[in-house]
mmCIF file of C-alpha atoms in Angstrom:
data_model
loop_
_atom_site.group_PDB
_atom_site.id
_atom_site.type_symbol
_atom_site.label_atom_id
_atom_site.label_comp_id
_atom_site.label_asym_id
_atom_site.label_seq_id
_atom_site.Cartn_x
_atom_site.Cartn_y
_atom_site.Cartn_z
ATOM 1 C CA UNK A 388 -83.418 43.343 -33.965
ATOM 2 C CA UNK A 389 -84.680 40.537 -35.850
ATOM 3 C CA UNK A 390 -83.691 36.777 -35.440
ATOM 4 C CA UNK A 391 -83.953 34.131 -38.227
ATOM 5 C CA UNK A 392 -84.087 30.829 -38.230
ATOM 6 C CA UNK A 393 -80.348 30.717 -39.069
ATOM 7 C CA UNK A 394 -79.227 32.770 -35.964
ATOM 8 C CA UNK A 395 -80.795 29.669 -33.862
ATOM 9 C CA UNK A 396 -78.747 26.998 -32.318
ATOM 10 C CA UNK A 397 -79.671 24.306 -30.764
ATOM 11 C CA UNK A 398 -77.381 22.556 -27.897
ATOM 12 C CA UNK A 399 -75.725 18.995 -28.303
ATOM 13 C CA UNK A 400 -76.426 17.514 -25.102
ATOM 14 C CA UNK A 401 -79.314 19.400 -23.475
ATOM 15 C CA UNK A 402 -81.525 20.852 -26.394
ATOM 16 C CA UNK A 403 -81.139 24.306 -25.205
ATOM 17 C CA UNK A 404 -81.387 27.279 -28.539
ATOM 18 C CA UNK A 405 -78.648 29.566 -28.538
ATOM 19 C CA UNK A 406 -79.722 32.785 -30.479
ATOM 20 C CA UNK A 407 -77.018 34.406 -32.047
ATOM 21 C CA UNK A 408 -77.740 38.957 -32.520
ATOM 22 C CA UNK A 409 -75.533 41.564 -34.158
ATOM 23 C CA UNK A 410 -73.660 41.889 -37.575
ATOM 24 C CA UNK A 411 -73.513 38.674 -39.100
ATOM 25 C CA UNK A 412 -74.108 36.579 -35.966
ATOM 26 C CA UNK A 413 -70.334 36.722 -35.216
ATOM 27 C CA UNK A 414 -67.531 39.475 -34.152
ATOM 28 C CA UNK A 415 -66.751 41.872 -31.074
ATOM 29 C CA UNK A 416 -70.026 43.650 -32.036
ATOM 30 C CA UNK A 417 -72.363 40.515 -32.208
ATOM 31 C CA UNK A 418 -73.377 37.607 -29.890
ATOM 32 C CA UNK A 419 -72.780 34.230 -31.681
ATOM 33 C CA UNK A 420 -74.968 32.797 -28.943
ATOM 34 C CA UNK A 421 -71.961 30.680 -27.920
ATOM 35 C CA UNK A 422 -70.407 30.335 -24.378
ATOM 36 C CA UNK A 423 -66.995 29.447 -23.181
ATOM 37 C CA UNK A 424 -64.784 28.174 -20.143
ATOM 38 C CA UNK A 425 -61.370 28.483 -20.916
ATOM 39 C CA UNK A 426 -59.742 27.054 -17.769
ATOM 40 C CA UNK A 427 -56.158 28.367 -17.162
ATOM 41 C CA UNK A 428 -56.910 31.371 -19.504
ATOM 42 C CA UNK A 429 -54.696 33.397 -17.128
ATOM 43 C CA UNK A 430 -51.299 31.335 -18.298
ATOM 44 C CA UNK A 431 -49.309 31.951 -21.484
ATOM 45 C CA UNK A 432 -51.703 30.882 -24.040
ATOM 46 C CA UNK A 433 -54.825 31.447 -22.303
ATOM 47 C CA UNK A 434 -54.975 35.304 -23.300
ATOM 48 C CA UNK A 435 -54.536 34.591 -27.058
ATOM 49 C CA UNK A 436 -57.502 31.993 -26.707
ATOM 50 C CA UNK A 437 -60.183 34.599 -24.959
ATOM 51 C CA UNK A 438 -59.539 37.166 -27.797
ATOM 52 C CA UNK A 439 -59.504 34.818 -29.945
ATOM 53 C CA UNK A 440 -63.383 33.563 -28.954
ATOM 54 C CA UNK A 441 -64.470 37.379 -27.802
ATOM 55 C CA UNK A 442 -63.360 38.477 -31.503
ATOM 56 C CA UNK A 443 -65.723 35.680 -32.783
ATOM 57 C CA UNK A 444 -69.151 37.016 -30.642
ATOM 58 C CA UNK A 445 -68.691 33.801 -27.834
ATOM 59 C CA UNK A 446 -68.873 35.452 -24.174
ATOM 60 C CA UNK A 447 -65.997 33.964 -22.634
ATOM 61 C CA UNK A 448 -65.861 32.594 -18.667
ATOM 62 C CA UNK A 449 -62.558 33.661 -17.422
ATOM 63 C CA UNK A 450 -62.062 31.929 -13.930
ATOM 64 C CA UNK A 451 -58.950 32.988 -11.687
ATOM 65 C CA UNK A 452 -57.413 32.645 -8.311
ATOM 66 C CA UNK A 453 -55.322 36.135 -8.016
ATOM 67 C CA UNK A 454 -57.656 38.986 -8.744
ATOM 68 C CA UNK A 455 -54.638 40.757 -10.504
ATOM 69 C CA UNK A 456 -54.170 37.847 -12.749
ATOM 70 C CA UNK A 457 -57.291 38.476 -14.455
ATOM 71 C CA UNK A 458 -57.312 42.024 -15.021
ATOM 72 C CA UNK A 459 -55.660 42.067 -18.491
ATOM 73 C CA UNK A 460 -58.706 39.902 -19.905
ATOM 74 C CA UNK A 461 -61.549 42.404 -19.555
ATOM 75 C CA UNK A 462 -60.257 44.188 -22.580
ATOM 76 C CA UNK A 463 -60.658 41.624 -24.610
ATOM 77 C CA UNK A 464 -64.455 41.927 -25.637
ATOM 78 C CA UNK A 465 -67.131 43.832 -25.242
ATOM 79 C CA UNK A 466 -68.777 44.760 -22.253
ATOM 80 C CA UNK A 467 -70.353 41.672 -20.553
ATOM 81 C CA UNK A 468 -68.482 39.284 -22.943
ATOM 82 C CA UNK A 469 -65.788 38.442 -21.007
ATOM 83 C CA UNK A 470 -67.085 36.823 -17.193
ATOM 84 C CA UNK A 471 -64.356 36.270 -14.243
ATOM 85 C CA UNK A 472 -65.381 34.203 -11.781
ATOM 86 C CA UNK A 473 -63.207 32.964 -8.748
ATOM 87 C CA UNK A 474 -61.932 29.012 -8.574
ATOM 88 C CA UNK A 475 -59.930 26.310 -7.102
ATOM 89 C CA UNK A 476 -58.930 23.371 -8.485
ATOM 90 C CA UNK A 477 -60.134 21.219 -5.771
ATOM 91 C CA UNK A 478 -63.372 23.203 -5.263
ATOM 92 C CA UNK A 479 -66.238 21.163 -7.508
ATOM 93 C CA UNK A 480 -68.889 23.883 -6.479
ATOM 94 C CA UNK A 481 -66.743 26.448 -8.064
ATOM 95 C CA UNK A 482 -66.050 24.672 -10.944
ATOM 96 C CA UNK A 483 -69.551 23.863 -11.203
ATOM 97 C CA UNK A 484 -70.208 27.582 -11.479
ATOM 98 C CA UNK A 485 -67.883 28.307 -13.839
ATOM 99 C CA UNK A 486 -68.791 26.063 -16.506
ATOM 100 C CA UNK A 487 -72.973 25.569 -15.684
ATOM 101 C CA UNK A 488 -74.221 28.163 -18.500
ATOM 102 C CA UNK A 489 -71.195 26.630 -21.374
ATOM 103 C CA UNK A 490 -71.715 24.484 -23.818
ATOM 104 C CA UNK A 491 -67.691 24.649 -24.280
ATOM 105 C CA UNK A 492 -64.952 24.109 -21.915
ATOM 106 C CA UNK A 493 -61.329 24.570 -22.859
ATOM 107 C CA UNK A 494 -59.015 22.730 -20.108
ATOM 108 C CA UNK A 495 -55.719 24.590 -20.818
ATOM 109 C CA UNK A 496 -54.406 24.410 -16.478
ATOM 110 C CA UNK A 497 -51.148 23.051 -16.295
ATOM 111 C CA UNK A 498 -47.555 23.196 -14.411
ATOM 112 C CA UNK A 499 -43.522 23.254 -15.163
ATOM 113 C CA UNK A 500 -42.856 22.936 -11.879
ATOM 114 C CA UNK A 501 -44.113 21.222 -8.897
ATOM 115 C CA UNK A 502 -45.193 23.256 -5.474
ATOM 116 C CA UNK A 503 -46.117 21.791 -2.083
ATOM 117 C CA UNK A 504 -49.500 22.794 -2.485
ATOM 118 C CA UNK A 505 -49.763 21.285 -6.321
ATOM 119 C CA UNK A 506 -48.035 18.138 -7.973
ATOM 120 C CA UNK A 507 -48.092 17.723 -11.683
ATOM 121 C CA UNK A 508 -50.513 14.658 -10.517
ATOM 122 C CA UNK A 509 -52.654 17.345 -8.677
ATOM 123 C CA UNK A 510 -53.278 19.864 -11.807
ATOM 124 C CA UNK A 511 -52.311 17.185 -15.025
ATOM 125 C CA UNK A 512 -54.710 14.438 -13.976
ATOM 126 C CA UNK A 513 -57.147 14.745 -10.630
ATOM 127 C CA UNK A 514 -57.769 18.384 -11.641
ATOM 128 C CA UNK A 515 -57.985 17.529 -15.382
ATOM 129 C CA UNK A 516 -60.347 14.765 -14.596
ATOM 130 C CA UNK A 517 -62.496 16.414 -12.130
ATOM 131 C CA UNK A 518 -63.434 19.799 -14.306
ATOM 132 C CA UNK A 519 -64.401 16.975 -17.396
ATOM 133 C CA UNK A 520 -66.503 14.927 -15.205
ATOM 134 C CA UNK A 521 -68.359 18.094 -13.877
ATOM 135 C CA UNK A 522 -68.606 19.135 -17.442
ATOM 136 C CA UNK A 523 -69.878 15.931 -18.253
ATOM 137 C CA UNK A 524 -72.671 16.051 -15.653
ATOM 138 C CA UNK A 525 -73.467 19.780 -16.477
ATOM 139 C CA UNK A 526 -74.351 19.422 -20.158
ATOM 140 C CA UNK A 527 -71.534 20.225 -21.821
ATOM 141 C CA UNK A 528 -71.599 20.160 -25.434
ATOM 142 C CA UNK A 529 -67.764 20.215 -26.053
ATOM 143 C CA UNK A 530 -64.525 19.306 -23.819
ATOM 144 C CA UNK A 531 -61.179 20.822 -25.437
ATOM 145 C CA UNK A 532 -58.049 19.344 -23.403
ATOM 146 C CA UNK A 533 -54.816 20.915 -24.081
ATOM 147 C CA UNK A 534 -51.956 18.747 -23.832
ATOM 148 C CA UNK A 535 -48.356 18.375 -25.254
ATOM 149 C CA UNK A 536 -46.973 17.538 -28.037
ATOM 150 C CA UNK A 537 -43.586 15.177 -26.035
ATOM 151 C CA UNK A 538 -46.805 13.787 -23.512
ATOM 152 C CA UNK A 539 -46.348 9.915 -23.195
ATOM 153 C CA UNK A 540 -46.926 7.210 -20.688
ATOM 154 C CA UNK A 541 -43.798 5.868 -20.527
ATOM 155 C CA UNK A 542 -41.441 9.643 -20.294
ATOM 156 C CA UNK A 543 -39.200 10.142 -17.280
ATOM 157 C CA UNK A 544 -40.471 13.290 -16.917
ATOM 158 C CA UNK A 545 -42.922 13.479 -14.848
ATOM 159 C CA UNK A 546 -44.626 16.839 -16.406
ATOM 160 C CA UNK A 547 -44.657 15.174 -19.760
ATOM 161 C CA UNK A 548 -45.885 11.188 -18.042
ATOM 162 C CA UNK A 549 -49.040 13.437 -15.962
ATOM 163 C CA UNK A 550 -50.103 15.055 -19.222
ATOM 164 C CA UNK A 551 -50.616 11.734 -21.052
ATOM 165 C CA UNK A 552 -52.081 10.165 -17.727
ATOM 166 C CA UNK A 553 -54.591 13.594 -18.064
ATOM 167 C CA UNK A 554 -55.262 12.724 -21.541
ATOM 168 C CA UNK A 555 -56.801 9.469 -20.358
ATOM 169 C CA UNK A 556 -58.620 9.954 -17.300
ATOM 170 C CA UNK A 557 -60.529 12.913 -19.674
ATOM 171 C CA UNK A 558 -61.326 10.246 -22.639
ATOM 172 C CA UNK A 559 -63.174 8.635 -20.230
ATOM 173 C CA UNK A 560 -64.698 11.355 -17.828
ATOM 174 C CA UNK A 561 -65.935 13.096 -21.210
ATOM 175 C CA UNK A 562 -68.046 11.115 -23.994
ATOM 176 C CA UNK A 563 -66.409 12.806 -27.630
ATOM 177 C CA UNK A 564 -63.249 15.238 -25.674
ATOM 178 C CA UNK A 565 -61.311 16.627 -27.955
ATOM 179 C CA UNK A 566 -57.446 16.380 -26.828
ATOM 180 C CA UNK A 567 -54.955 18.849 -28.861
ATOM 181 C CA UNK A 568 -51.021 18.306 -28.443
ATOM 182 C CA UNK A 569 -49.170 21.787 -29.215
ATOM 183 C CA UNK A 570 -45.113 21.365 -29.346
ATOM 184 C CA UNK A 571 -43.144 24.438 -27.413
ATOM 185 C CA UNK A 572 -44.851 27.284 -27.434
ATOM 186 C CA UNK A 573 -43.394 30.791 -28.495
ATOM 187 C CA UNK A 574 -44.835 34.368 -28.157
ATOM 188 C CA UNK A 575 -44.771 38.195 -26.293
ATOM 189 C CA UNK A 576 -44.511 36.234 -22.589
ATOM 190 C CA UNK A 577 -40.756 34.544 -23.568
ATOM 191 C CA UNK A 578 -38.419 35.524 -21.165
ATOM 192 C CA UNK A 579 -34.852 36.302 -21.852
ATOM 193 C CA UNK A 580 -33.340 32.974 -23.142
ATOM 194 C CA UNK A 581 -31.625 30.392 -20.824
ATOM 195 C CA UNK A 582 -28.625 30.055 -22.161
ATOM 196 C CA UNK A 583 -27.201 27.139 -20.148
ATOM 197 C CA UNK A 584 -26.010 24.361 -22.532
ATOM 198 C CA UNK A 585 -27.615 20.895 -21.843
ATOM 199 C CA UNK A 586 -27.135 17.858 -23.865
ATOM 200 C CA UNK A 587 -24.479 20.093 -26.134
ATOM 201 C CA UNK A 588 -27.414 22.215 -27.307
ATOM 202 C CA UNK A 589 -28.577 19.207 -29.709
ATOM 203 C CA UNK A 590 -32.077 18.613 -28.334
ATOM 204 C CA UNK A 591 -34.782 19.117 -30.768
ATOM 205 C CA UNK A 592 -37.602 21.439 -30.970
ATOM 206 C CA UNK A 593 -40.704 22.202 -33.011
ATOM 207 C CA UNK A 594 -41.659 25.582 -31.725
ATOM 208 C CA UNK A 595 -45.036 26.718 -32.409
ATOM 209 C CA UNK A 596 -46.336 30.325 -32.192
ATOM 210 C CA UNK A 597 -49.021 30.432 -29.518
ATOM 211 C CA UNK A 598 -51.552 32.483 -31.849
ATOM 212 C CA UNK A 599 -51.882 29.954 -34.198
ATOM 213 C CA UNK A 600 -52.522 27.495 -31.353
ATOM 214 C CA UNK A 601 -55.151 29.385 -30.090
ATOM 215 C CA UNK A 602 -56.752 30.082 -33.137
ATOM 216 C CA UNK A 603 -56.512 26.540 -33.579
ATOM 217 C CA UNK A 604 -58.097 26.064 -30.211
ATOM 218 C CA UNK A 605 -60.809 28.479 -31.350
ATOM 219 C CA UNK A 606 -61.722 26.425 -34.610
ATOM 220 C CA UNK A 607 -61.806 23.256 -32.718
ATOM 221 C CA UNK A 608 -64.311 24.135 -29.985
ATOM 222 C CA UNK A 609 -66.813 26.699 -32.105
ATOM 223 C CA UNK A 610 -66.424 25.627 -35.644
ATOM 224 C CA UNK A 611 -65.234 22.352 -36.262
ATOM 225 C CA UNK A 612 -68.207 19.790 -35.503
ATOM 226 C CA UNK A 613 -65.688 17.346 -36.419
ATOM 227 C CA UNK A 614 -63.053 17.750 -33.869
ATOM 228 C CA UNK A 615 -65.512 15.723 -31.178
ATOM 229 C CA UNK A 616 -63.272 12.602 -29.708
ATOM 230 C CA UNK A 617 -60.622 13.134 -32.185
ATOM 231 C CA UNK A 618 -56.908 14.496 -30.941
ATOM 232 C CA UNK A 619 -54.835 17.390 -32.750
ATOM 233 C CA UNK A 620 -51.180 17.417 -33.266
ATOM 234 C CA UNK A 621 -49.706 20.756 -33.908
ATOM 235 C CA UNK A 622 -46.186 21.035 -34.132
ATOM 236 C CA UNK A 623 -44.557 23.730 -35.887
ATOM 237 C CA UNK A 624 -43.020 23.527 -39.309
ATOM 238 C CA UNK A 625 -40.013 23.551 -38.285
ATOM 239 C CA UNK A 626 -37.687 21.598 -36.365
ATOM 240 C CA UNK A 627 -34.302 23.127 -34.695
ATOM 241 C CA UNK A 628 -31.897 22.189 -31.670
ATOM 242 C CA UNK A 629 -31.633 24.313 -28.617
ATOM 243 C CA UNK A 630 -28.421 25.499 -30.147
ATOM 244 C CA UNK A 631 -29.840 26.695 -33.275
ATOM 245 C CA UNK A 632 -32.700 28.574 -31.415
ATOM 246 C CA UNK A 633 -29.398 30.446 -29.236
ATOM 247 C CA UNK A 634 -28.049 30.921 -33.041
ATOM 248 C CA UNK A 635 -30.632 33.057 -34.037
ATOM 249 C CA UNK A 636 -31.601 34.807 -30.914
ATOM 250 C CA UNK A 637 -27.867 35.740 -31.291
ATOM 251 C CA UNK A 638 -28.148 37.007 -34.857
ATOM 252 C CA UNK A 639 -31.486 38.747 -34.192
ATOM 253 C CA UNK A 640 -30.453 40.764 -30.750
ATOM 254 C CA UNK A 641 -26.426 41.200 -31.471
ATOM 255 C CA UNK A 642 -25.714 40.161 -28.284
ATOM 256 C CA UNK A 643 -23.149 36.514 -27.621
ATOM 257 C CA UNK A 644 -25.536 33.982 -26.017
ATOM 258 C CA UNK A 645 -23.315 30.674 -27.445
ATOM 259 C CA UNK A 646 -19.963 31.889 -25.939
ATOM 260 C CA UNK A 647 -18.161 30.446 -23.799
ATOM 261 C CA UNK A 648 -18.902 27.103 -25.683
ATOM 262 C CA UNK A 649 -19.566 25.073 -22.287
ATOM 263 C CA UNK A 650 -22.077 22.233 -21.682
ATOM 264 C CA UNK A 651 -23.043 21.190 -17.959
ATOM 265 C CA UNK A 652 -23.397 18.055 -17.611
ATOM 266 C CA UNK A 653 -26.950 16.343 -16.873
ATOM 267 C CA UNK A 654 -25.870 15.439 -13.009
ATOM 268 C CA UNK A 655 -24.151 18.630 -12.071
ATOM 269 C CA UNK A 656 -27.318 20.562 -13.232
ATOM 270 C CA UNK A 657 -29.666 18.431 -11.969
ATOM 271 C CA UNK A 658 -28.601 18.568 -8.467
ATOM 272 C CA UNK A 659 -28.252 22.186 -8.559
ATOM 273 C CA UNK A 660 -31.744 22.313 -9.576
ATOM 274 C CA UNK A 661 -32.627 20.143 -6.909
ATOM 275 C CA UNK A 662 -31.186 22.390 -4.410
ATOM 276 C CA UNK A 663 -33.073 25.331 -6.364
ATOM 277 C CA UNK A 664 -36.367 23.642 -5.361
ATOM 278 C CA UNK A 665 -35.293 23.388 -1.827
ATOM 279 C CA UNK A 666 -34.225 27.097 -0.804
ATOM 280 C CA UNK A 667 -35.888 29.068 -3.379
ATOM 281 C CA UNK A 668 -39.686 30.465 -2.943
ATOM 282 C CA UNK A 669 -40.140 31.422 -6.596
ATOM 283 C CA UNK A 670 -40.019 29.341 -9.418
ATOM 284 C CA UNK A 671 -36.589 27.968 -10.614
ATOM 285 C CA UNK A 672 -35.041 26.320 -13.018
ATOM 286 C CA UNK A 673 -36.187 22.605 -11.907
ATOM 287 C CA UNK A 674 -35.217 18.972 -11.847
ATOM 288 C CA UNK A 675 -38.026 17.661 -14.462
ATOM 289 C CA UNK A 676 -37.006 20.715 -16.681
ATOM 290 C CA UNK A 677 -33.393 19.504 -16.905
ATOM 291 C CA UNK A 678 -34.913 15.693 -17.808
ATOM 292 C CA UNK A 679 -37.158 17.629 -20.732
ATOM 293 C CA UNK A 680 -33.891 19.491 -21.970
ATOM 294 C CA UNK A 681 -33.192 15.784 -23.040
ATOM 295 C CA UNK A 682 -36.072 14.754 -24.695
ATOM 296 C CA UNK A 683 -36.283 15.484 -28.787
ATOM 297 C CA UNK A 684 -40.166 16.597 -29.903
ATOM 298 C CA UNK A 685 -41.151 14.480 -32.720
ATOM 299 C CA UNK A 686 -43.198 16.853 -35.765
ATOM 300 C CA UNK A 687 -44.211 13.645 -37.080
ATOM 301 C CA UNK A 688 -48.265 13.165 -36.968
ATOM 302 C CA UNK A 689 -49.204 9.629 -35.983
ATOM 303 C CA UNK A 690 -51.747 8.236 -37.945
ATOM 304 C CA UNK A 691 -55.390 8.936 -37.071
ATOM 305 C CA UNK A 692 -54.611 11.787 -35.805
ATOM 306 C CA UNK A 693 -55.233 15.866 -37.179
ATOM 307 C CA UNK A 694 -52.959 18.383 -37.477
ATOM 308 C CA UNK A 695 -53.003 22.221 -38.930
ATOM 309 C CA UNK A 696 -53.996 20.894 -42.768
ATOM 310 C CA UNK A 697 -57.699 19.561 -41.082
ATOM 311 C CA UNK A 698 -57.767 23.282 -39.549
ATOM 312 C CA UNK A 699 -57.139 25.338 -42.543
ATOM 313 C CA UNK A 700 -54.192 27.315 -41.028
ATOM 314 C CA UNK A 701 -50.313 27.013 -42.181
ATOM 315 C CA UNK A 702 -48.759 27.951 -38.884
ATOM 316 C CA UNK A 703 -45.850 30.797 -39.184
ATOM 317 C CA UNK A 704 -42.202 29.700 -39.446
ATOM 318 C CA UNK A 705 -40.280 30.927 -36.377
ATOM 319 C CA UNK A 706 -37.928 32.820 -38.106
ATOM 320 C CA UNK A 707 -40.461 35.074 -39.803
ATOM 321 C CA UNK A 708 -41.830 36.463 -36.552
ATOM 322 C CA UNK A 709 -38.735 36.266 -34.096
ATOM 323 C CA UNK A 710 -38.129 39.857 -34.513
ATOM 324 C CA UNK A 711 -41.394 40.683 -33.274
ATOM 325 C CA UNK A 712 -40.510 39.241 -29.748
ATOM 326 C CA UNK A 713 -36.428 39.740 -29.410
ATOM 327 C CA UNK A 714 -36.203 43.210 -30.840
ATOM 328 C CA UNK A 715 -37.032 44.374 -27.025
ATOM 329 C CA UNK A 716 -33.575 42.948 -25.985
ATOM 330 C CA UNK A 717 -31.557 44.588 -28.354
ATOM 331 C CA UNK A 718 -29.834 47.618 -26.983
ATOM 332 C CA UNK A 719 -30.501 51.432 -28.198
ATOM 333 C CA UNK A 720 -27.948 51.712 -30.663
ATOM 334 C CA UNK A 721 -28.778 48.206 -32.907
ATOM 335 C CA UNK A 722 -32.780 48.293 -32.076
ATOM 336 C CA UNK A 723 -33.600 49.644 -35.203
ATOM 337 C CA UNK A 724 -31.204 47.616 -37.524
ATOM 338 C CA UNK A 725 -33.214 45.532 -39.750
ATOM 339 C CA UNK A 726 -33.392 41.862 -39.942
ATOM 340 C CA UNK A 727 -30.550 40.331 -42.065
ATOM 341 C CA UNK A 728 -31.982 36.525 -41.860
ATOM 342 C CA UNK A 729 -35.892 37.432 -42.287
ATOM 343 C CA UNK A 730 -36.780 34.573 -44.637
ATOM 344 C CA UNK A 731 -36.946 30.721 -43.689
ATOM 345 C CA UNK A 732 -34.166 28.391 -43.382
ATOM 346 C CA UNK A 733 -31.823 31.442 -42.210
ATOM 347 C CA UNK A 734 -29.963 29.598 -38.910
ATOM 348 C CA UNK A 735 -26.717 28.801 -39.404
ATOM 349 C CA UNK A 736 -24.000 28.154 -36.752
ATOM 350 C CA UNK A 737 -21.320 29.367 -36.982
ATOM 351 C CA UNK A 738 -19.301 28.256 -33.904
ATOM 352 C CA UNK A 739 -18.088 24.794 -32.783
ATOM 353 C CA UNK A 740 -19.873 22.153 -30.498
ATOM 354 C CA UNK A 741 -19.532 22.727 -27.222
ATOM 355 C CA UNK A 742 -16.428 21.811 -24.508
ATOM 356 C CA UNK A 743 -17.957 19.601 -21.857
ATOM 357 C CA UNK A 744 -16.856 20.190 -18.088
ATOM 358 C CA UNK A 745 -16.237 16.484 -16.709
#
């Protein structure tokens, strides 16, 4: 096949060409010349984010630690587009490996919970750190760090403090990183709902559908030249409390998820959740969860930073596409009713606050 001068590419940081073959230099049938490390592409966005780069020709480095928890990525490009290759966070060789033929690495590792072997310090910051210094000293033309949208300094939880500690020990690992703040996720991987009531159900959300993250994620680190030191806010486009998200997963699946109208108190929960993390050897409903549960996510965009309108992409409103996820919970005799509340703007409550146990 022939190659142009247009289908050349010449590397940021080390001068190397990438030559870009097939159909229009970019899709599942082409090579765009591009390669990838998505980091922590086995977790609930990291999926969306490798089809979204194999659809676009980049051959996609897929490290894991379970060989099982890889398996589901293969399919996601054409053969030899999509590379697994064993890692540990605290291995630097490995990581070395993974990300020595990329000119783009996507950091997307994080934690909800703590473990004796990992702390949020652990995976947030050393691990953060340590992948965008070896970047750094490998040639890397791009560093993509995903974050959150809550992440700050000075939060009492410690999942949401280690994420904005992460943010800064990569500014300064990686000349030009790129750090994007997503609000609360939504997609296939929900589970069924937690339906305990904290706060009274008023705590705020901006829930964001994880495809348009990652095909945020995909702009940023392939097309957008000018995402390089600057930091992404993407919350979604609408904001609702915990008790209007049970309202409509109510309405959508006909089951009662609000009833009986109880709130547990912050203490009572907390120290069951603290006794959760104790006894149980599978992830629980945890202490820094209940302290989130409290903490309102803020849509608002501070200035100097980007958001979806720099992107191109109007992200979907979370009524449109909750059907597509909570049908499966209906049961056989509603699962084919259709959608009464499709459009935006269609939660209402209908029930009183809750009664608080004292």
């Amino acid at each position: 096949m022939r190659t142009y001068m247009q289908d050349v590419t010449i590397k940021r940081k080390t001068g190397v060409p990438m030559v870009g073959r097939g159909p229009y230099g970019m899709g599942r049938n082409s090579v765009s010349g591009n390669v990838a490390t998505v980091f922590g592409c086995t977790g609930f966005l990291g999926r969306y984010l490798v089809s979204k780069l194999a659809k676009r020709g980049v051959q996609v480095v897929v490290p894991y630690r379970d060989e099982d928890e890889k398996r589901h990525l293969r399919v996601l490009g054409d053969l030899g587009q999509i590379v697994p290759l064993e890692w540990d966070l605290r291995n630097d060789q490995q990581i070395e490996e993974c990300l020595r033929h990329s000119d783009i690495v996507y950091n997307l590792t994080g934690r909800n919970y703590e473990t004796k072997n990992f702390t949020f310090q652990d995976v947030h910051v050393e691990g953060a750190r340590r992948i965008a210094e070896i970047a750094q000293a490998s040639g890397v033309a791009r560093f993509v760090q995903v974050s959150h949208l809550s992440a700050d300094l000075n939060s009492p939880s410690g999942f949401l403090r280690t994420k904005a500690q992460g943010d800064q020990a990569v500014r300064r690992a990686f000349e030009g990183a790129t750090i994007v703040r997503p609000a609360s996720m939504y997609g296939h991987e929900d589970p069924w709902p937690i339906t305990f009531k904290l706060n009274n159900g008023e705590t705020k959300l901006a829930p964001v559908h994880s495809l348009d993250v990652a095909q945020a994620l995909s702009l940023i680190g392939v097309l957008d030249a000018e995402a390089m030191g600057q930091t992404y806010v993407l919350p979604g486009p609408k904001t609702y409390t915990l008790r209007e998200l049970l309202q409509l997963t109510e309405d959508i699946t006909y089951r009662n998820l609000i009833s009986p109208d109880i709130n547990v108190p912050k203490w009572l929960f907390s120290m069951t959740a603290g006794l959760g993390e104790k006894i149980a050897w599978w992830p629980m409903f945890n202490k820094d969860e209940v302290i989130r549960r409290f903490i309102d996510e803020n849509p608002e965009v501070p200035e100097g930073c980007k958001s979806w309108a720099d992107l191109g992409i109007e992200p979907d409103v979370l009524e449109d596409r909750a059907i597509m996820y909570l049908r499966r919970f209906r049961s056989h005799l509603s699962y084919e009713q259709p959608m009464s509340n499709a459009h935006s703007g269609a939660v209402k409550l209908k029930k009183e606050p809750f009664r608080v146990i004292e």
